[in-house]
Structures are given as C-alpha cells and as structure tokens.
Amino acid sequence: MLIPSYLVNEKFDDRYFDVVNALDEAQQIYFRNNNLIERITVGLKSKTPFIIGETGFGAGRVVVSLMEFMKNSGLKNVSIEYNSVEMYPMGPERMLNILNGFKERVGAEIDALLEAYKSIDITVGGWHSMKIQQSFGEIHLNIWIGEALEMVKVLEKPCDVWFLDGHSPKKNPSIWRPELLMAIGEKTKSGGTCATFTVAGAVKNALVEAGFTLKKHEGCGGKKQVLQGIKC
Ligand SMILES: C[S@@+](CC[C@H](N)C(=O)[O-])C[C@H]1O[C@@H](n2cnc3c(N)ncnc32)[C@H](O)[C@@H]1O
C-alpha cells in the first residue's frame, strides 16, 4: 500500500501510525491491555485524577482514541491528566489532514482536540496546557514541546500509566534509550504500568532495568505481540 507523504514523519522516515487500525490498535495496546476502565473506576471513588504519560504526541491519535474509548465506557465525572511530549510538533492543518480518515467514527473528538490544539503556540518550547471537556468528564492535556527526557524530568507527579508510542526503535532509537526509560520508571507509580507496540530486545532490557516486569499480550493489526510493563 502506498503511504501518503503527510502520514510519514520526515524527521524519522517512519509513519505516525497504522492508518487502517490506528484507533483499535491504541485501544488494545494502550487501554485494554492496561485495564484502564477498571483502574479509572477505582480512582473515581477516591476522586483522584488518573495520570497518563505518553512519549510522542504526533497527530494526537491516541488521545482521540481515548476520548472515544471513555465515551463508550459509560463512566461519568472522570478526570484524566494526559501528559505528552513532542519534539517536532505539527501544525493543526496537518493534524486534521492525518486524522481526517477517522472523521466518520470520531469526528467530534477530532474537533475537540483541534479546537484545544489551535489555542497553543507550538513554536514555544515547554508545557502547553489545554482542557478538553467531554461527556465522560475532562481531559487536562499537557504537551511538552521539546525532548522526551526533559519532559519526564520536569513531570511533578508520577503517572499511573505510560503509552510508549515513539517511532520504531530502528528508525528512532533516541526515544527508547535506557536513560529515558529509566526516568520513565522513576516517574511511574508503584503498581503503575507502561505499554508499547514494540517487543524489541533492547527496549525490553531497558524496561526491565527501569523496574518493570514485562508481560506480552496479543497484538492488533500487523503486530503479533505487544508489550506491557508492570512497575513493582
Ligand atoms: C509514532 S509518532 C507518535 C504518534 C502519536 N502518538 C499519535 O498517536 O499520533 C512518534 C512521535 O514522537 C516524536 N518524537 C520522536 N523522538 C522524540 C524525542 N526524543 N522527544 C520527543 N518527541 C519525539 C516524533 O516527532 C513523533 O511525532
């Protein structure tokens, strides 16, 4: 299949995500494999926001997919703090172009993300915060424009879960380097988790060094197996 050029991140010569299964893939790898609904339900009782970290904001497909997943969960009054990072932020026009293929399924969620994203100045480094109100509750979206390790270091609170969604380790080893994964381990709550689409040996080793016990799950789309890490 010929991949349209706007779907490829020219900095890494790798596409942002699998265009056919991207929403379902995110829901399986990042949400279901991490028991997100059950864990968010526990947090609801104690009125504590659920804290997510993500490496690689890209076109925001994961956060759009999360909005759909939460809407379908039927939960209400949910508060999610979503911390992501992007070294090469794209403009809203390109974001819309990339997400447009999912308009029929998640049009309202894409509009909500774009409205928030248009309000920030992506030429300025550091934190940019947005609030996205949805029927299930709200997402406080914080995007750090800059390098992933900088973001992890300045994160004030440890995360319940990390979505590791950089490009493939072959194309972009920087986002899988042991120093960064170690810092992510340090910014994960005890009993917290991480998940990723790659099962590359170097990534597995670095995650184990960072304090995660690894579990393989069945993949989705083109991926036979995917990974979850559980922090002791
Ligand atoms: C596979 S894409 C992420 C896809 C995204 N999660 C989505 O759903 O649209 C990986 C992203 O990580 C960014 N990136 C790569 N290396 C980085 C680094 N060291 N620090 C911060 N961002 C990085 C890339 O520019 C790219 O946008």
Short mmCIF file of C-alpha atoms and ligand atoms in Angstrom, two decimals:
data_model
loop_
_atom_site.label_atom_id
_atom_site.label_comp_id
_atom_site.label_asym_id
_atom_site.label_seq_id
_atom_site.Cartn_x
_atom_site.Cartn_y
_atom_site.Cartn_z
CA MET A 1 0.00 0.00 0.00
CA LEU A 2 1.37 3.42 -0.94
CA ILE A 3 1.57 5.59 2.20
CA PRO A 4 0.64 9.27 1.61
CA SER A 5 3.61 11.52 2.43
CA TYR A 6 1.71 13.55 5.07
CA LEU A 7 1.41 10.36 7.17
CA VAL A 8 5.18 9.98 7.33
CA ASN A 9 7.25 11.88 9.86
CA GLU A 10 10.06 13.14 7.62
CA LYS A 11 12.42 13.52 10.60
CA PHE A 12 12.41 9.75 11.19
CA ASP A 13 11.24 8.42 7.82
CA ASP A 14 8.51 6.49 9.66
CA ARG A 15 4.73 6.83 9.62
CA TYR A 16 2.88 8.22 12.62
CA PHE A 17 0.69 5.12 12.93
CA ASP A 18 -1.01 2.31 11.07
CA VAL A 19 -3.67 4.11 9.04
CA VAL A 20 -6.07 1.18 8.89
CA ASN A 21 -6.25 0.08 12.53
CA ALA A 22 -4.95 3.11 14.40
CA LEU A 23 -7.92 3.67 16.74
CA ASP A 24 -8.48 -0.01 17.56
CA GLU A 25 -4.75 -0.55 17.93
CA ALA A 26 -4.48 2.24 20.52
CA GLN A 27 -7.49 0.85 22.39
CA GLN A 28 -5.99 -2.61 22.61
CA ILE A 29 -2.30 -1.85 23.22
CA TYR A 30 -2.68 1.13 25.49
CA PHE A 31 -6.14 0.95 27.06
CA ARG A 32 -7.41 -2.65 27.30
CA ASN A 33 -4.03 -4.23 27.99
CA ASN A 34 -3.65 -1.75 30.86
CA ASN A 35 -7.17 -2.33 32.31
CA LEU A 36 -7.82 1.36 32.01
CA ILE A 37 -11.55 1.32 32.73
CA GLU A 38 -11.15 -0.73 35.93
CA ARG A 39 -8.31 1.46 37.14
CA ILE A 40 -10.06 4.73 36.33
CA THR A 41 -13.16 3.44 38.14
CA VAL A 42 -11.08 2.86 41.29
CA GLY A 43 -9.70 6.41 41.04
CA LEU A 44 -13.23 7.82 40.62
CA LYS A 45 -14.17 6.56 44.08
CA SER A 46 -11.27 8.42 45.67
CA LYS A 47 -11.76 11.45 43.35
CA THR A 48 -8.14 11.31 42.19
CA PRO A 49 -7.33 12.16 38.58
CA PHE A 50 -5.91 9.33 36.51
CA ILE A 51 -2.46 10.34 35.27
CA ILE A 52 -1.20 9.30 31.85
CA GLY A 53 2.22 9.88 30.29
CA GLU A 54 2.91 9.49 26.58
CA THR A 55 6.10 9.64 24.59
CA GLY A 56 5.35 11.02 21.13
CA PHE A 57 2.21 13.16 20.75
CA GLY A 58 2.41 13.18 16.94
CA ALA A 59 -1.05 13.75 15.46
CA GLY A 60 -2.85 13.07 18.75
CA ARG A 61 -4.42 9.84 17.52
CA VAL A 62 -4.04 8.16 20.94
CA VAL A 63 -5.82 10.95 22.81
CA VAL A 64 -8.63 10.97 20.20
CA SER A 65 -8.95 7.21 20.57
CA LEU A 66 -9.02 7.61 24.36
CA MET A 67 -11.92 10.07 24.12
CA GLU A 68 -13.91 7.52 22.10
CA PHE A 69 -12.99 4.69 24.47
CA MET A 70 -14.05 6.66 27.54
CA LYS A 71 -17.30 7.81 25.89
CA ASN A 72 -18.18 4.17 25.20
CA SER A 73 -17.32 3.16 28.77
CA GLY A 74 -20.39 4.96 30.13
CA LEU A 75 -18.32 6.38 33.02
CA LYS A 76 -19.04 9.96 34.14
CA ASN A 77 -17.14 12.65 36.05
CA VAL A 78 -13.80 11.21 35.02
CA SER A 79 -10.72 13.39 35.37
CA ILE A 80 -7.69 12.46 33.30
CA GLU A 81 -4.36 14.25 33.32
CA TYR A 82 -2.68 13.46 29.99
CA ASN A 83 0.99 14.44 29.76
CA SER A 84 2.62 14.08 26.38
CA VAL A 85 5.73 15.29 24.60
CA GLU A 86 6.58 16.27 21.06
CA MET A 87 9.94 17.41 19.73
CA TYR A 88 8.67 18.22 16.22
CA PRO A 89 5.09 19.48 16.64
CA MET A 90 2.93 19.64 13.54
CA GLY A 91 0.52 22.44 12.72
CA PRO A 92 -3.25 21.94 13.16
CA GLU A 93 -3.82 21.72 9.38
CA ARG A 94 -1.54 18.73 9.06
CA MET A 95 -3.06 17.17 12.18
CA LEU A 96 -6.51 17.45 10.63
CA ASN A 97 -5.22 16.01 7.37
CA ILE A 98 -3.78 12.99 9.18
CA LEU A 99 -6.81 12.40 11.40
CA ASN A 100 -9.34 13.07 8.64
CA GLY A 101 -9.59 9.40 7.71
CA PHE A 102 -11.25 8.78 11.12
CA LYS A 103 -13.73 11.70 10.85
CA GLU A 104 -16.76 9.48 10.36
CA ARG A 105 -16.05 7.49 13.52
CA VAL A 106 -14.63 10.15 15.86
CA GLY A 107 -15.41 13.49 14.20
CA ALA A 108 -16.50 15.22 17.43
CA GLU A 109 -13.41 14.02 19.28
CA ILE A 110 -11.10 15.24 16.49
CA ASP A 111 -12.84 18.63 16.53
CA ALA A 112 -12.42 18.86 20.31
CA LEU A 113 -8.69 18.09 20.08
CA LEU A 114 -8.15 20.55 17.25
CA GLU A 115 -10.01 23.35 19.00
CA ALA A 116 -7.73 22.91 22.03
CA TYR A 117 -4.56 22.43 19.97
CA LYS A 118 -5.19 25.59 17.93
CA SER A 119 -5.11 27.61 21.15
CA ILE A 120 -1.44 26.85 21.87
CA ASP A 121 1.70 28.26 20.29
CA ILE A 122 3.70 25.23 19.17
CA THR A 123 6.73 27.38 18.33
CA VAL A 124 7.31 27.91 22.05
CA GLY A 125 9.07 25.16 24.00
CA GLY A 126 7.93 23.79 27.35
CA TRP A 127 4.48 22.96 28.76
CA HIS A 128 1.24 23.86 26.99
CA SER A 129 -1.96 23.05 28.85
CA MET A 130 -5.46 22.56 27.48
CA LYS A 131 -8.73 21.39 28.97
CA ILE A 132 -10.95 19.16 26.83
CA GLN A 133 -14.49 18.74 28.17
CA GLN A 134 -16.26 15.53 27.14
CA SER A 135 -19.46 13.66 28.11
CA PHE A 136 -17.45 11.30 30.37
CA GLY A 137 -15.62 14.12 32.16
CA GLU A 138 -12.50 16.08 31.29
CA ILE A 139 -9.01 15.62 29.97
CA HIS A 140 -6.32 18.03 31.10
CA LEU A 141 -3.96 17.76 28.17
CA ASN A 142 -0.40 18.93 28.84
CA ILE A 143 2.01 18.79 25.92
CA TRP A 144 5.71 19.47 26.44
CA ILE A 145 7.24 20.85 23.27
CA GLY A 146 10.79 19.58 23.41
CA GLU A 147 12.74 16.42 24.06
CA ALA A 148 11.20 13.47 25.90
CA LEU A 149 13.75 13.23 28.73
CA GLU A 150 13.31 16.95 29.53
CA MET A 151 9.57 16.36 29.89
CA VAL A 152 9.90 13.28 32.08
CA LYS A 153 12.36 15.10 34.35
CA VAL A 154 10.05 18.07 34.92
CA LEU A 155 6.90 15.97 35.48
CA GLU A 156 5.80 16.78 39.02
CA LYS A 157 3.61 13.73 39.64
CA PRO A 158 4.31 10.09 38.77
CA CYS A 159 1.99 8.53 36.21
CA ASP A 160 -0.46 5.66 36.56
CA VAL A 161 0.32 4.56 33.04
CA TRP A 162 2.70 5.35 30.19
CA PHE A 163 1.94 4.97 26.50
CA LEU A 164 5.31 4.48 24.77
CA ASP A 165 4.50 5.49 21.20
CA GLY A 166 7.73 6.75 19.66
CA HIS A 167 8.68 5.58 16.19
CA SER A 168 10.17 2.12 15.68
CA PRO A 169 13.37 1.63 17.72
CA LYS A 170 15.30 1.07 14.47
CA LYS A 171 14.19 4.40 13.00
CA ASN A 172 14.32 6.36 16.25
CA PRO A 173 16.47 4.79 18.99
CA SER A 174 16.52 8.12 20.89
CA ILE A 175 13.01 7.69 22.27
CA TRP A 176 13.87 4.20 23.58
CA ARG A 177 17.24 4.97 25.14
CA PRO A 178 17.86 3.35 28.54
CA GLU A 179 18.37 6.73 30.28
CA LEU A 180 14.91 7.87 29.18
CA LEU A 181 13.16 4.59 30.04
CA MET A 182 14.88 4.65 33.45
CA ALA A 183 13.48 8.16 34.08
CA ILE A 184 10.02 6.92 32.99
CA GLY A 185 10.31 4.06 35.50
CA GLU A 186 11.09 6.61 38.21
CA LYS A 187 8.01 8.65 37.19
CA THR A 188 5.64 5.66 37.39
CA LYS A 189 3.56 4.92 40.48
CA SER A 190 4.21 1.67 42.26
CA GLY A 191 1.80 -0.81 40.63
CA GLY A 192 1.59 1.51 37.62
CA THR A 193 2.16 0.26 34.09
CA CYS A 194 3.55 1.08 30.68
CA ALA A 195 2.68 -0.31 27.28
CA THR A 196 4.16 -0.28 23.82
CA PHE A 197 3.77 -1.78 20.37
CA THR A 198 7.42 -2.90 20.15
CA VAL A 199 8.91 -6.08 21.58
CA ALA A 200 12.47 -5.18 20.51
CA GLY A 201 15.10 -6.79 22.76
CA ALA A 202 16.88 -3.53 23.63
CA VAL A 203 13.56 -1.94 24.72
CA LYS A 204 12.64 -4.97 26.83
CA ASN A 205 16.05 -4.94 28.55
CA ALA A 206 15.87 -1.21 29.29
CA LEU A 207 12.33 -1.52 30.68
CA VAL A 208 13.39 -4.36 32.99
CA GLU A 209 16.35 -2.22 34.16
CA ALA A 210 13.86 0.58 34.79
CA GLY A 211 11.91 -1.62 37.22
CA PHE A 212 9.13 -3.03 35.03
CA THR A 213 8.08 -6.68 34.97
CA LEU A 214 7.16 -7.46 31.39
CA LYS A 215 4.13 -9.24 30.02
CA LYS A 216 3.43 -9.98 26.36
CA HIS A 217 -0.09 -9.53 25.02
CA GLU A 218 -1.65 -10.46 21.72
CA GLY A 219 -1.13 -7.67 19.18
CA CYS A 220 -3.53 -5.89 16.89
CA GLY A 221 -3.47 -5.29 13.12
CA GLY A 222 0.01 -6.03 11.80
CA LYS A 223 1.53 -6.60 15.25
CA LYS A 224 1.56 -10.19 16.50
CA GLN A 225 2.68 -9.34 20.03
CA VAL A 226 2.84 -6.17 22.10
CA LEU A 227 4.28 -5.36 25.50
CA GLN A 228 3.06 -4.27 28.90
CA GLY A 229 5.33 -3.41 31.82
CA ILE A 230 4.20 -3.50 35.44
CA LYS A 231 6.15 -1.42 37.95
CA CYS A 232 6.88 -3.25 41.18
C1 LIG B 1 4.92 7.35 16.21
S1 LIG B 1 4.80 9.06 16.43
C2 LIG B 1 3.56 9.25 17.68
C3 LIG B 1 2.16 9.01 17.24
C4 LIG B 1 1.17 9.62 18.18
N1 LIG B 1 1.19 9.02 19.50
C5 LIG B 1 -0.20 9.59 17.59
O1 LIG B 1 -1.00 8.78 18.05
O2 LIG B 1 -0.49 10.40 16.72
C6 LIG B 1 6.22 9.46 17.45
C7 LIG B 1 6.36 10.94 17.74
O3 LIG B 1 7.44 11.12 18.65
C8 LIG B 1 8.14 12.29 18.30
N2 LIG B 1 9.49 12.13 18.84
C9 LIG B 1 10.46 11.30 18.37
N3 LIG B 1 11.55 11.33 19.15
C10 LIG B 1 11.28 12.21 20.15
C11 LIG B 1 12.01 12.64 21.29
N4 LIG B 1 13.23 12.20 21.55
N5 LIG B 1 11.41 13.52 22.12
C12 LIG B 1 10.15 13.98 21.86
N6 LIG B 1 9.41 13.59 20.80
C13 LIG B 1 9.96 12.72 19.95
C14 LIG B 1 8.07 12.31 16.79
O4 LIG B 1 8.29 13.60 16.26
C15 LIG B 1 6.67 11.76 16.52
O5 LIG B 1 5.73 12.78 16.38
#
